[in-house]
CSV table of C-alpha atoms in Angstrom, one decimal:
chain,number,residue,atom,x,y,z
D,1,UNK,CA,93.3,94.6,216.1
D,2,UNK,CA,92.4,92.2,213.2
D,3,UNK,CA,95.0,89.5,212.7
D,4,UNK,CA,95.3,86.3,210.2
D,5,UNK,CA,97.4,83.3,211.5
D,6,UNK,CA,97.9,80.5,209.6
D,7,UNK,CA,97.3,77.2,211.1
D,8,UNK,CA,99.1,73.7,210.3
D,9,UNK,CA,98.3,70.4,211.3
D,10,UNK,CA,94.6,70.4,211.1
D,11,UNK,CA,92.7,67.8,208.6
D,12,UNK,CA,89.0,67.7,209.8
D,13,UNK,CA,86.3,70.4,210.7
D,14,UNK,CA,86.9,68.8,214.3
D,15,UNK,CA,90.1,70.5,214.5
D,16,UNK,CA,89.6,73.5,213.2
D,17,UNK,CA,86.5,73.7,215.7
D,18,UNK,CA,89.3,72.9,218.7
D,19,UNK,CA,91.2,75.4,217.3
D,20,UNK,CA,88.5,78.1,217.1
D,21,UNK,CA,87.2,77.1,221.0
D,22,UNK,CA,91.2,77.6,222.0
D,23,UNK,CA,91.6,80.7,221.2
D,24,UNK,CA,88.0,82.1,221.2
D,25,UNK,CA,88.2,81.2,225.1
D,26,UNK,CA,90.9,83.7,225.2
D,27,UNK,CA,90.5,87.2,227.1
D,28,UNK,CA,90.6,89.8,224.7
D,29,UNK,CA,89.5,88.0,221.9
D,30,UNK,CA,86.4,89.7,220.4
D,31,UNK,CA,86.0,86.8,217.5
D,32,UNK,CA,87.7,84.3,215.9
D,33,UNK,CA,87.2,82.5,212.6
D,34,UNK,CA,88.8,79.6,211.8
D,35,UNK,CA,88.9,78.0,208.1
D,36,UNK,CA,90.3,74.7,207.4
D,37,UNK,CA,89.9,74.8,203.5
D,38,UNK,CA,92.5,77.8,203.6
D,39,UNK,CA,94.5,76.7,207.3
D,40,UNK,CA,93.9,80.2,207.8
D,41,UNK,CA,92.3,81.6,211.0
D,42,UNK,CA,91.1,85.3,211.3
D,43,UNK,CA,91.0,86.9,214.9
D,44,UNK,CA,90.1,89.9,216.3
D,45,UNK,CA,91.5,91.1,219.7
D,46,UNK,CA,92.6,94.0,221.9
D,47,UNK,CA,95.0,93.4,225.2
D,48,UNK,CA,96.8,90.1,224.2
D,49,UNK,CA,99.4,89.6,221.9
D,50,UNK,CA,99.5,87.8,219.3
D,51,UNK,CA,102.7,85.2,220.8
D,52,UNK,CA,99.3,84.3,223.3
D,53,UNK,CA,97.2,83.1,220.5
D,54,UNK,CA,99.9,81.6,219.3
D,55,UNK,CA,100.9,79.8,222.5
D,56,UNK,CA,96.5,78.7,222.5
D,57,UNK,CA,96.8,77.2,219.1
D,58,UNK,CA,100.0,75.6,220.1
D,59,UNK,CA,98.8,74.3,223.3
D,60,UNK,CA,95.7,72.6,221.5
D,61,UNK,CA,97.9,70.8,219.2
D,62,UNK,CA,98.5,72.6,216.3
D,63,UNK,CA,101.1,74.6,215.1
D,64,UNK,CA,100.4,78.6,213.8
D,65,UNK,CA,102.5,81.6,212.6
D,66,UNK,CA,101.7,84.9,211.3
D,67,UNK,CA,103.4,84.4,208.0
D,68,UNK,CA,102.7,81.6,205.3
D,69,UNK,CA,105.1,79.4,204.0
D,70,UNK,CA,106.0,79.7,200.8
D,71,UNK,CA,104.9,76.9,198.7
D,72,UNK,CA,107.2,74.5,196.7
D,73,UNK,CA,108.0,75.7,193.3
D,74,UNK,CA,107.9,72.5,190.5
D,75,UNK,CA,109.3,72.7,187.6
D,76,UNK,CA,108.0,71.0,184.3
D,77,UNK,CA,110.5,69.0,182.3
């Protein structure tokens, strides 16, 4: 199964590289590719679930979820 989580927290290439080594260390994780210019982090995976990549990303510091927040709407006066 592919899969893209969205990551928060991250503000370097340093964390995005923790955050790749997190989960890649994973069993069942075939690859994982993390981007900080989109917070975005693409994985693909067979025999885990995705709450355990989750809980990986969480443990290294970072906060992820399967859905993107919506962004702020701003109106123009």
């Amino acid at each position: 199964m592919k899969q893209t989580f969205y990551i928060s927290g991250m503000t370097c290439s340093a964390c995005s590289s923790h955050v790749n080594k997190s989960v890649s260390n994973l069993d069942g994780v075939k690859s994982c590719e993390v981007s900080l210019l989109t917070n975005q982090m693409v994985v693909e995976y067979d025999g885990i679930t995705e709450k355990d990549i989750i809980n990986a990303v969480i443990a290294s510091g970072y906060k992820a979820s399967t859905t993107k927040e919506e962004d702020k709407k701003y109106s123009r006066s």
